[in-house]
mmCIF file of C-alpha atoms and ligand atoms in Angstrom:
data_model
loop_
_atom_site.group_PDB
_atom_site.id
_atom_site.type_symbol
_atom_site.label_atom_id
_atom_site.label_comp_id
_atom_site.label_asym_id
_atom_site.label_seq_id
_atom_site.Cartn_x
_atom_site.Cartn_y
_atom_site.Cartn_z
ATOM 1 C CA UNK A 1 -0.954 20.191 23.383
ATOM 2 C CA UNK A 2 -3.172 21.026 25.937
ATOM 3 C CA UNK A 3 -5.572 18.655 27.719
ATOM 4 C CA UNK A 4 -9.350 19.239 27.633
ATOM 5 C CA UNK A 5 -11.350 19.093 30.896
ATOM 6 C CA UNK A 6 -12.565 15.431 29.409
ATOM 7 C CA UNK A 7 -9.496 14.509 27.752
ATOM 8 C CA UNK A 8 -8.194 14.867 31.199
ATOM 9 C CA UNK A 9 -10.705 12.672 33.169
ATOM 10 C CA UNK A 10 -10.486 10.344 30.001
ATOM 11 C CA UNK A 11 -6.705 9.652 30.359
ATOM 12 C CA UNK A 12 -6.155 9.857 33.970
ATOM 13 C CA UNK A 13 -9.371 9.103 35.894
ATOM 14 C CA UNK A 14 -10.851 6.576 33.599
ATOM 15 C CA UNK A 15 -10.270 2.508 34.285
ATOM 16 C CA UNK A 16 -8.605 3.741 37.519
ATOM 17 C CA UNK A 17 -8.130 0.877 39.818
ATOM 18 C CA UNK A 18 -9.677 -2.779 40.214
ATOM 19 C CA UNK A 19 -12.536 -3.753 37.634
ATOM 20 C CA UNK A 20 -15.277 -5.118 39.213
ATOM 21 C CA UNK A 21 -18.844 -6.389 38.211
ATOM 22 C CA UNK A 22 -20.656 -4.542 40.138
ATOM 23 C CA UNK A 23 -20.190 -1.723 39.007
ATOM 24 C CA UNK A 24 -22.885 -1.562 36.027
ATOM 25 C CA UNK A 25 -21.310 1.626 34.671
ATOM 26 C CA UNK A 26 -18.438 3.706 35.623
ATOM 27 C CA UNK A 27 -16.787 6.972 34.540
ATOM 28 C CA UNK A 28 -18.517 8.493 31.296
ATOM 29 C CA UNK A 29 -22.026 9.009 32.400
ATOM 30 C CA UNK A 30 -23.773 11.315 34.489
ATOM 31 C CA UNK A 31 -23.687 9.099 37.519
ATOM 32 C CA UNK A 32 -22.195 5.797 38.435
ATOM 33 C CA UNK A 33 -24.333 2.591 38.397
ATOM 34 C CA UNK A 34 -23.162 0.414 41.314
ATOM 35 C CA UNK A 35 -24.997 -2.995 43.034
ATOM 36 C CA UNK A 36 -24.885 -3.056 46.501
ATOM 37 C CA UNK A 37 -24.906 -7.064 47.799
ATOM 38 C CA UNK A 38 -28.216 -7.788 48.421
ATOM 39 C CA UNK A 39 -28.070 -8.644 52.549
ATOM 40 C CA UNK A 40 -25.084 -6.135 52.699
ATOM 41 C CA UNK A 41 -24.842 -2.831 54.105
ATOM 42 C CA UNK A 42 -22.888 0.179 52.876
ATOM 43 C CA UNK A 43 -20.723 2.095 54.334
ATOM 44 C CA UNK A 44 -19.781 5.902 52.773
ATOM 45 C CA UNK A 45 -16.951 8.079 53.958
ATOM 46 C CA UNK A 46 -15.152 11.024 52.631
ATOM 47 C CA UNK A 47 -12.181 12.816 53.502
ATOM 48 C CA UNK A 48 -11.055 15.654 51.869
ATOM 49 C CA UNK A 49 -6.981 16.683 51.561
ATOM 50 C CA UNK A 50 -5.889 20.541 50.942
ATOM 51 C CA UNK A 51 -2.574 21.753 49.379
ATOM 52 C CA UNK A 52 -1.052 24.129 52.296
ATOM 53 C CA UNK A 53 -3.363 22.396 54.975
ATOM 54 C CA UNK A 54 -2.605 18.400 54.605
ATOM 55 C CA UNK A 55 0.272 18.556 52.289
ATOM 56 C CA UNK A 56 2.693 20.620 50.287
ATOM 57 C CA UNK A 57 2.540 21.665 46.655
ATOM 58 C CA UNK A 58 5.855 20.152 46.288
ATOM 59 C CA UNK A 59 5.310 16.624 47.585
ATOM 60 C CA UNK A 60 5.103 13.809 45.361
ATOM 61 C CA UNK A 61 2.326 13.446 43.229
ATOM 62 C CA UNK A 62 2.084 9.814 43.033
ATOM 63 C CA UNK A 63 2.743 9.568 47.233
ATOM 64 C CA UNK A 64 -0.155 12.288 47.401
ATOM 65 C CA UNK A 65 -2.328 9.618 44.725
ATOM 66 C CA UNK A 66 -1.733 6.999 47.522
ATOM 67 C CA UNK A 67 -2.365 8.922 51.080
ATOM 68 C CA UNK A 68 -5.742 10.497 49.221
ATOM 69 C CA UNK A 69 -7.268 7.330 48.776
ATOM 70 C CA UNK A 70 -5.545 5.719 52.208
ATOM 71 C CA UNK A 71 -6.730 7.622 54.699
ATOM 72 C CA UNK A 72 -10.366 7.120 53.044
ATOM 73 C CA UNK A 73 -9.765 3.698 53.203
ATOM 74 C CA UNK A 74 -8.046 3.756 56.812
ATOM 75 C CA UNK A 75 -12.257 5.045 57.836
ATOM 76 C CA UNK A 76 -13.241 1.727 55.705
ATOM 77 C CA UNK A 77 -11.167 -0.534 57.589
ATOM 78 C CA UNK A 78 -11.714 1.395 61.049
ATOM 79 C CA UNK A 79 -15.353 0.260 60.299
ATOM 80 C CA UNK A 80 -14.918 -2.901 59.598
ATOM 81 C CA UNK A 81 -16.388 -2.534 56.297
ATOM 82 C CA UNK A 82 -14.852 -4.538 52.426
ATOM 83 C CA UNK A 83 -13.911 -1.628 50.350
ATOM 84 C CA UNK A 84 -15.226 -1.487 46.752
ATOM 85 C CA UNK A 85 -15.696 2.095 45.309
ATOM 86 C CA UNK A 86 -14.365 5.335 45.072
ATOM 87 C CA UNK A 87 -15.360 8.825 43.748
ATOM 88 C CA UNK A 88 -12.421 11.573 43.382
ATOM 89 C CA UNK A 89 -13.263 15.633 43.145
ATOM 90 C CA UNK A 90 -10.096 17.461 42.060
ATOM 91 C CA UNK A 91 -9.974 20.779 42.136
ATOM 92 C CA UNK A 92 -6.348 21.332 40.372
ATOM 93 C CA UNK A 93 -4.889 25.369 39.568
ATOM 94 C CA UNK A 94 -3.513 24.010 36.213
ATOM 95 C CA UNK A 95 -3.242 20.891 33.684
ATOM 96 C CA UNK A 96 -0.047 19.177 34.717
ATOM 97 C CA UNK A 97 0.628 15.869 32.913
ATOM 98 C CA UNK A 98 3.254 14.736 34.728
ATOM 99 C CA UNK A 99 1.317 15.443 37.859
ATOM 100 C CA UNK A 100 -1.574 13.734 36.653
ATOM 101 C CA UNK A 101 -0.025 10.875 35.803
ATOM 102 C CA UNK A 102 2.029 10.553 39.039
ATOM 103 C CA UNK A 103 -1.070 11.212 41.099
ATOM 104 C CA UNK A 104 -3.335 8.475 39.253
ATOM 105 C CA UNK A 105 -0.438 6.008 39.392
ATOM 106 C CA UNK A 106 -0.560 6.240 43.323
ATOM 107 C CA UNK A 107 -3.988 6.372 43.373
ATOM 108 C CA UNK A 108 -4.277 3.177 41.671
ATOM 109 C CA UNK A 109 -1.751 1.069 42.630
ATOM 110 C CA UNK A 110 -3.370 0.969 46.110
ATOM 111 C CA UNK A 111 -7.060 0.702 44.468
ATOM 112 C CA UNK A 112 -5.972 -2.453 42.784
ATOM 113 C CA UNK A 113 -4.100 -4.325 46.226
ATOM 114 C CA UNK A 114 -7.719 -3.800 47.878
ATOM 115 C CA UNK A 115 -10.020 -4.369 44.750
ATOM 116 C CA UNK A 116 -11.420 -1.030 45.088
ATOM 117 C CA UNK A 117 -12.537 0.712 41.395
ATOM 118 C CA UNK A 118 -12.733 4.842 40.679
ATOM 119 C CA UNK A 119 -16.300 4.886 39.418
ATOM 120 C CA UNK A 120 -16.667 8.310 38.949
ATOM 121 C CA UNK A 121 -15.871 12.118 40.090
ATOM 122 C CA UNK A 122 -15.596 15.691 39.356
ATOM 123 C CA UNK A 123 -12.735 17.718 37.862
ATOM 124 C CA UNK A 124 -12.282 21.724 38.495
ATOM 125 C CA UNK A 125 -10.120 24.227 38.664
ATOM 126 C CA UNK A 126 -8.861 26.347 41.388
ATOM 127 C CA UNK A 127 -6.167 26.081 44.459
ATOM 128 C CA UNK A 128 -5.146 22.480 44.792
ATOM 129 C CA UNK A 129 -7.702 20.032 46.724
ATOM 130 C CA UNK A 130 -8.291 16.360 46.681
ATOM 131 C CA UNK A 131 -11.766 14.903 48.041
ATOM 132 C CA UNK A 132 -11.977 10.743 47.582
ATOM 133 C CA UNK A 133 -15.169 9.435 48.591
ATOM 134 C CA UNK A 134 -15.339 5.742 49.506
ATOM 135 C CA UNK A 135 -17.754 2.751 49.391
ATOM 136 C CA UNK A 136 -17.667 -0.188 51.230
ATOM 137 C CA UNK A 137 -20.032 -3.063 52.556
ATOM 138 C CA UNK A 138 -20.644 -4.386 55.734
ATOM 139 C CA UNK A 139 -22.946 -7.253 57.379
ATOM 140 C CA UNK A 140 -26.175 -6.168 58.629
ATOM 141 C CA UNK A 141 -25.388 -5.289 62.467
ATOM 142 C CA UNK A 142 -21.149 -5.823 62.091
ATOM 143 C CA UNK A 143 -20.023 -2.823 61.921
ATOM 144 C CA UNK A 144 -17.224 -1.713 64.307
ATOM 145 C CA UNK A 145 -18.607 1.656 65.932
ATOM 146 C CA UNK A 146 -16.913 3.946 68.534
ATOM 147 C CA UNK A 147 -19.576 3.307 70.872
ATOM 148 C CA UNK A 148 -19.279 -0.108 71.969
ATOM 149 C CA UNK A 149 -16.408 -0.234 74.944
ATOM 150 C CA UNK A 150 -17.303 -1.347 77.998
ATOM 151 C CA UNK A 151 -15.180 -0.952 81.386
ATOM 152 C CA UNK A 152 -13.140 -3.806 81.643
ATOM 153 C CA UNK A 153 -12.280 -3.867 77.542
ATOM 154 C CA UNK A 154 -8.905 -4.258 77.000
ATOM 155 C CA UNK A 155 -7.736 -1.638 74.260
ATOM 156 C CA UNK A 156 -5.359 -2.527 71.419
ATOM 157 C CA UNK A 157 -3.476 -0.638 69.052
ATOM 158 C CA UNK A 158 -1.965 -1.792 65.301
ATOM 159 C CA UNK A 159 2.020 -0.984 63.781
ATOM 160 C CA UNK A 160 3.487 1.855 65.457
ATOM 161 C CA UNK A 161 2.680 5.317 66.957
ATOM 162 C CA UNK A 162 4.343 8.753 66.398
ATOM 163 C CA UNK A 163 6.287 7.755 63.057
ATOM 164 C CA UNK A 164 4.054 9.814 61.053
ATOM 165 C CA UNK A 165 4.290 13.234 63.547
ATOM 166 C CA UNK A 166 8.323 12.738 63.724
ATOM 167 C CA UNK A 167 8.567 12.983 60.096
ATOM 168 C CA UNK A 168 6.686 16.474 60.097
ATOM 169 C CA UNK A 169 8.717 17.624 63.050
ATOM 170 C CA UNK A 170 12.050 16.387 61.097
ATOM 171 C CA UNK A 171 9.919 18.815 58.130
ATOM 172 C CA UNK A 172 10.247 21.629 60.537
ATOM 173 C CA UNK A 173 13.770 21.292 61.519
ATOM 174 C CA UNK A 174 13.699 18.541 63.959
ATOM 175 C CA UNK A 175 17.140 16.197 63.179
ATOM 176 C CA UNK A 176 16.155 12.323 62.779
ATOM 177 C CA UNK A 177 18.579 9.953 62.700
ATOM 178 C CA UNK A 178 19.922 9.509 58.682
ATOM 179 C CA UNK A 179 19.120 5.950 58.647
ATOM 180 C CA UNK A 180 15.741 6.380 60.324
ATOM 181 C CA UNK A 181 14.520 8.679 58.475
ATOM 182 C CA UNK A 182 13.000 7.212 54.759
ATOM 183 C CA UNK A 183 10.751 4.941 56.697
ATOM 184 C CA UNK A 184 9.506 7.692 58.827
ATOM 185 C CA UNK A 185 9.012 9.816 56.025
ATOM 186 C CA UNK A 186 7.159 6.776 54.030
ATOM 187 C CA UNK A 187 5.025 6.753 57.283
ATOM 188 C CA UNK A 188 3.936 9.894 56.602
ATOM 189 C CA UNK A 189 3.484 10.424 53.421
ATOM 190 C CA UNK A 190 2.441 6.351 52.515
ATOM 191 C CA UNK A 191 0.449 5.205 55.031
ATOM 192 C CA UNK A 192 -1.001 1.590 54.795
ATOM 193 C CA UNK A 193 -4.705 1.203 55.723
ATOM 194 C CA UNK A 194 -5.542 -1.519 58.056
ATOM 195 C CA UNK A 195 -7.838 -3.190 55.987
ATOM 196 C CA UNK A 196 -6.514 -6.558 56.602
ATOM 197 C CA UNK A 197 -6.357 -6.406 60.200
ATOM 198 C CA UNK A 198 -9.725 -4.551 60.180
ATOM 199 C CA UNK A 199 -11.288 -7.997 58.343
ATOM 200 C CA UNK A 200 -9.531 -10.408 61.366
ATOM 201 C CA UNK A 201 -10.936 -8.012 63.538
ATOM 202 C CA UNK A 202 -14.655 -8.074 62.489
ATOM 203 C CA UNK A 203 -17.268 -9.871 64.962
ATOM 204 C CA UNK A 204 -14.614 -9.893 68.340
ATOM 205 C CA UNK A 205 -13.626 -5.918 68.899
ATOM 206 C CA UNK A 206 -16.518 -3.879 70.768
ATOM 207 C CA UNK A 207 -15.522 -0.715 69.307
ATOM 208 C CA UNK A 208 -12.680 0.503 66.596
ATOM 209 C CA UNK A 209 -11.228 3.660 65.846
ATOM 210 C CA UNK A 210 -8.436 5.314 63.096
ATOM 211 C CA UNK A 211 -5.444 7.209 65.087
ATOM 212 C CA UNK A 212 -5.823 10.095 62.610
ATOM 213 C CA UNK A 213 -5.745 12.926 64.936
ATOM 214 C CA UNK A 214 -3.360 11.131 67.631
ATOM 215 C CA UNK A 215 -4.324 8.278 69.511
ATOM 216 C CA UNK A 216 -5.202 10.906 73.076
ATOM 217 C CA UNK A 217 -8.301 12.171 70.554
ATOM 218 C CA UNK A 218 -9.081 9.086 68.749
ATOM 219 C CA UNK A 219 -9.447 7.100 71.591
ATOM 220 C CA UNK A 220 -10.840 9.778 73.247
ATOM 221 C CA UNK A 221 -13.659 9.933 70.501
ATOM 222 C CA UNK A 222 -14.395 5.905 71.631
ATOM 223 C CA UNK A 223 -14.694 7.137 75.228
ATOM 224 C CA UNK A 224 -17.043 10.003 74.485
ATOM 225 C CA UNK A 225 -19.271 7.472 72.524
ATOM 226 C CA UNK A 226 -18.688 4.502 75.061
ATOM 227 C CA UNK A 227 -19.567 6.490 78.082
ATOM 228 C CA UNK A 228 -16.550 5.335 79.711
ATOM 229 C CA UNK A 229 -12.697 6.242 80.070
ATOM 230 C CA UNK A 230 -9.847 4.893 78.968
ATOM 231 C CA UNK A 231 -5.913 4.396 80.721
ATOM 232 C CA UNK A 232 -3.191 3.547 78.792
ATOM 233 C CA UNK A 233 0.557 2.471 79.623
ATOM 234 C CA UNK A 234 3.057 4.739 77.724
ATOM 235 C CA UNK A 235 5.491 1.658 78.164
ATOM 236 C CA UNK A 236 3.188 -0.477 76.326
ATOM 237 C CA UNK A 237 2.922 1.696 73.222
ATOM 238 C CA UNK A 238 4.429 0.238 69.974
ATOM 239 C CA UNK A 239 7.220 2.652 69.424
ATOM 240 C CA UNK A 240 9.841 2.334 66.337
ATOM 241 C CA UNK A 241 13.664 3.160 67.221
ATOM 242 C CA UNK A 242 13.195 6.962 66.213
ATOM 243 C CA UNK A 243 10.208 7.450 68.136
ATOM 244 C CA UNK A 244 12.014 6.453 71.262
ATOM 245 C CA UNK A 245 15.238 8.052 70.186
ATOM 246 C CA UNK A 246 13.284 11.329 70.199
ATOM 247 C CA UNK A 247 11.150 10.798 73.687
ATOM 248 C CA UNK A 248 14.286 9.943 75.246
ATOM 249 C CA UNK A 249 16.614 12.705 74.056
ATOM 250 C CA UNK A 250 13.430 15.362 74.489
ATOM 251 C CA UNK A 251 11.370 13.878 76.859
ATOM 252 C CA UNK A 252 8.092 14.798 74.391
ATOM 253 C CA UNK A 253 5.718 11.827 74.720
ATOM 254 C CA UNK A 254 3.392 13.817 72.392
ATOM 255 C CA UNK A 255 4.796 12.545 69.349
ATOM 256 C CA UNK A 256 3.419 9.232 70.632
ATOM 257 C CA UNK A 257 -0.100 10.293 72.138
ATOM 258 C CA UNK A 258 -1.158 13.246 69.929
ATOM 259 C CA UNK A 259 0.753 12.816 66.878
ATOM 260 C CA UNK A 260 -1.600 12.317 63.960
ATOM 261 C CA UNK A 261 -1.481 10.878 60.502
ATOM 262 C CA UNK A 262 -0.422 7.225 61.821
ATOM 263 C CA UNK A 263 -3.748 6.064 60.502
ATOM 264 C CA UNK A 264 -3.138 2.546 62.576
ATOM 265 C CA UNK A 265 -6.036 0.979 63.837
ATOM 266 C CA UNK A 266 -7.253 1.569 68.116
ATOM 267 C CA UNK A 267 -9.797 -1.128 69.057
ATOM 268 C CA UNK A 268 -11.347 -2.814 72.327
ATOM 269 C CA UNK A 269 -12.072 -6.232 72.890
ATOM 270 C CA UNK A 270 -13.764 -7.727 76.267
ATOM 271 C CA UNK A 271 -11.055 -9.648 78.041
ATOM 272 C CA UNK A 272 -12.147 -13.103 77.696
ATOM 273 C CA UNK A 273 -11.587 -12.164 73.801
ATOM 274 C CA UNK A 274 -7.931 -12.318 74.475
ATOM 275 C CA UNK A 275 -6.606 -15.270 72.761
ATOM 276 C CA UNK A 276 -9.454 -14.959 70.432
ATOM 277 C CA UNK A 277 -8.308 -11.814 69.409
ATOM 278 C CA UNK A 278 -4.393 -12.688 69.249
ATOM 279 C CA UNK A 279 -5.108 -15.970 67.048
ATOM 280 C CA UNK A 280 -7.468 -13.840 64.913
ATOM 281 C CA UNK A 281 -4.433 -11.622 64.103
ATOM 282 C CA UNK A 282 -1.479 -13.995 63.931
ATOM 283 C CA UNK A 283 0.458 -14.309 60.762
ATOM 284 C CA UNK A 284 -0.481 -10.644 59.796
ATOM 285 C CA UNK A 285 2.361 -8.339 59.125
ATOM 286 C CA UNK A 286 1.065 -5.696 61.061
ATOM 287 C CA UNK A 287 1.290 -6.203 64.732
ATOM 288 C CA UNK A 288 -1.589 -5.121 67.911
ATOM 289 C CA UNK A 289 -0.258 -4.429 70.805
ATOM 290 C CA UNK A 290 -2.233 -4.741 74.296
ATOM 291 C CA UNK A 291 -1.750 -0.558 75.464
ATOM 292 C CA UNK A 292 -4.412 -0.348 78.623
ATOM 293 C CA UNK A 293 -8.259 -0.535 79.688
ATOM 294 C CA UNK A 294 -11.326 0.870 79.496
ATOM 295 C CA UNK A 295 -12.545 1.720 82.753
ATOM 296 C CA UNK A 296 -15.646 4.307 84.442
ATOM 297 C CA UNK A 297 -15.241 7.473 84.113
ATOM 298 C CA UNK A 298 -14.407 10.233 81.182
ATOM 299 C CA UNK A 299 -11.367 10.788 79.289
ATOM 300 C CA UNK A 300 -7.560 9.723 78.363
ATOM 301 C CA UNK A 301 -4.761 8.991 80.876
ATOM 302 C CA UNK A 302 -1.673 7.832 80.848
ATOM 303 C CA UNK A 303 0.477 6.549 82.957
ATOM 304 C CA UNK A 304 4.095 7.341 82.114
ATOM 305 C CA UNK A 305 7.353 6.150 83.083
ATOM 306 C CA UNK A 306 7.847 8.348 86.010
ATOM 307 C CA UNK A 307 4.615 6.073 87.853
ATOM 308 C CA UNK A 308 2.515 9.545 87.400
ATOM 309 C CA UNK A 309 -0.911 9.356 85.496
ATOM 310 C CA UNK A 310 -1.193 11.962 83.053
ATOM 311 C CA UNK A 311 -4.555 13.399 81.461
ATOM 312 C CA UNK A 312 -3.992 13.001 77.855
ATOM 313 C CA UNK A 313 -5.441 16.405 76.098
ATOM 314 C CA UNK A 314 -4.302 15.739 72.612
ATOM 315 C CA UNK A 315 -7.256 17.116 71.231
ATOM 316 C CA UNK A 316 -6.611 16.306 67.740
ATOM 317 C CA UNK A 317 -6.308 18.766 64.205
ATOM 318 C CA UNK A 318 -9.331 20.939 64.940
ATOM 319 C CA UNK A 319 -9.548 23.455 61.398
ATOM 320 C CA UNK A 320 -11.262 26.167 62.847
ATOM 321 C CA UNK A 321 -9.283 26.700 66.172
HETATM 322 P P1 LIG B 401 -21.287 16.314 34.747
HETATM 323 O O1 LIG B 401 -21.124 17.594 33.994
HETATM 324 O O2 LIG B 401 -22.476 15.493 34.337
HETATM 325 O O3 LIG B 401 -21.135 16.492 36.215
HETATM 326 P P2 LIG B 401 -18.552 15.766 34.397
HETATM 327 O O4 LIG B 401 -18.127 16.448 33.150
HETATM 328 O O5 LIG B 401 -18.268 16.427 35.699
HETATM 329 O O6 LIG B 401 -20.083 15.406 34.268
HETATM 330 O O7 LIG B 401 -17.915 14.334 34.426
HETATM 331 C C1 LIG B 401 -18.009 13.469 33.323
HETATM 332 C C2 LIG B 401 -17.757 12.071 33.786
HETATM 333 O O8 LIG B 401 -16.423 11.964 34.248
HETATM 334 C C3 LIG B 401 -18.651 11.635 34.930
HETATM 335 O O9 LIG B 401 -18.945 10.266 34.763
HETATM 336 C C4 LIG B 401 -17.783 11.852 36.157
HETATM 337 O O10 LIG B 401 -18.130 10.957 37.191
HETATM 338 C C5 LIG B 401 -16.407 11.546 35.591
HETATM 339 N N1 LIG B 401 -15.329 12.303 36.258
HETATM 340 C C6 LIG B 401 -15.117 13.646 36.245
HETATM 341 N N2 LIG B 401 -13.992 13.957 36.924
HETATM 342 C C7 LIG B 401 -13.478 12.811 37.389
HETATM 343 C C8 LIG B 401 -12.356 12.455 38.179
HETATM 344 N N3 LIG B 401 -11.490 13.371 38.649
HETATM 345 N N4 LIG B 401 -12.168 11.145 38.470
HETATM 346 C C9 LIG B 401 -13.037 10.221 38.030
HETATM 347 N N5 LIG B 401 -14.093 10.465 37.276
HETATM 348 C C10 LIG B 401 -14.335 11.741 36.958
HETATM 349 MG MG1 LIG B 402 -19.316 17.303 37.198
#
């Protein structure tokens, strides 16, 4: 039997995720009714994911459920703010059950692990888009912003780089090692938002970004807001087996510097934060590795194995070039 447009949201999109009491009303109305923490701040991002562009039409739905909603809250945690809601527009080409069900089952088992609910969205039809709009909260004056590093900042990155661009490479033909290549492809298509480093974090790193579009452009987005430059070791950055399998049988550090889609965590933190910092962040499972400093100047560079210093150009994903 076919699915009405409400049937639909009432099946799939309704008592998605954690409950929670403040939200005064959820799904079913015209709008949401949500109470902000008095004292608290909110914080609002959106990110929007497009069948051909940011995945395929034959990647798993319930995978697809997951990155939707993790890469909006990779922004959360890359703010430093608590997530708590989340409004989903799906534009879908047909009524697939299955689909549906996959999808919502992805997009909810990672709403519940960070308390978040789905208090509401819109459901249309036409080529195959997914646009999650997050809520979080803050304190008053805590947010992490791009524009706080100063020279002398030491910058940090979380996990691992270049996972995530190795398994679209391997997509396009590129051979990864057999046993490598599930949790490359997991890296891709699961990623893990930082939220619980992002929460250590809070209060002791000057300025934090999310390696979205490569870590070259990400951190090059902190420099461009800092005023200042960055320079980064490439024998510092956190690398798994298959990333440096690759850069040492191709010599393509780019994996590692502009590769996007990681969605770990880049931050700063003045150096007499150091142990601060690391004690902050032991006992995580995630990891932060020390990659370089913030220094005068503009822009990027690496230096690489060879003792030169490299401009990094990664530019990031731009849609209209
Ligand atoms: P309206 O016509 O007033 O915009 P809709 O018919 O679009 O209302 O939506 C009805 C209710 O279902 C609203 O509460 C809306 O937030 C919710 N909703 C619609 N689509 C989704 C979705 N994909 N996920 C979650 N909630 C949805
Ligand atoms: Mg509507």
């Amino acid at each position: 039997m076919a699915l009405s447009e409400f049937d639909l949201i009432r099946v799939f999109f309704a008592d998605l995720g954690a409950a929670r009491p403040d939200v005064l009303l959820g799904v079913g109305d015209d709008c949401a009714l949500l109470r902000v923490p008095a004292g608290r701040d909110l914080a609002v991002s959106i990110d929007t994911l497009v069948c051909g562009t940011h995945f395929l039409a034959c990647d798993d739905p319930e995978s697809l459920g997951h990155k939707a909603l993790a890469v909006n809250l990779s922004d959360l945690a890359a703010m430093g703010a608590e997530p708590a809601w989340a409004t989903l527009a799906l534009t879908l080409p047909e009524v697939d059950a299955g689909w549906l069900a996959a999808f919502s089952r992805g997009f909810s088992n990672l709403a519940r692990r960070y308390g978040i609910s789905l208090v509401g969205g819109d459901t249309t039809r036409g080529p195959l888009s997914i646009t999650i709009q997050v809520h979080g909260f803050v304190e008053p004056g805590m947010a992490l912003r791009r524009g706080g590093a100063r020279p002398g900042d030491l910058i940090y990155v979380s996990g691992e780089l270049g996972d995530a661009a190795l398994a679209l490479l391997s997509q396009g033909g590129v051979p990864v090692a057999l046993e490598a290549l599930p949790g490359v492809l997991d890296r891709l298509h699961r990623p893990e938002p930082r939220l619980d480093l992002s929460a250590r974090v809070r209060g002791i790193a000057t300025a934090c970004i999310d390696v979205s579009d490569g870590l070259g452009a990400d951190l090059g987005h902190i420099c461009e807001s800092s005023g200042c430059s960055a320079l980064i070791r490439s024998g510092s950055l956190p690398l798994s087996q298959a990333v440096r399998d690759y850069i040492s049988a191709t010599g393509d550090w780019g994996v590692a510097l502009s590769g996007g889609d990681d969605y770990e965590l880049c931050l700063t933190v003045p150096p007499e934060c150091r142990e601060v910092l690391e004690s902050a962040v032991a006992g995580l499972s995630v990891g932060l590795r020390w990659i370089g400093t913030v220094e005068e100047g503009a822009g990027v560079r690496c230096l690489m194995p060879d003792g030169r210093v490299s401009q990094v150009t990664g530019r990031g994903y731009d849609h209209f070039c």
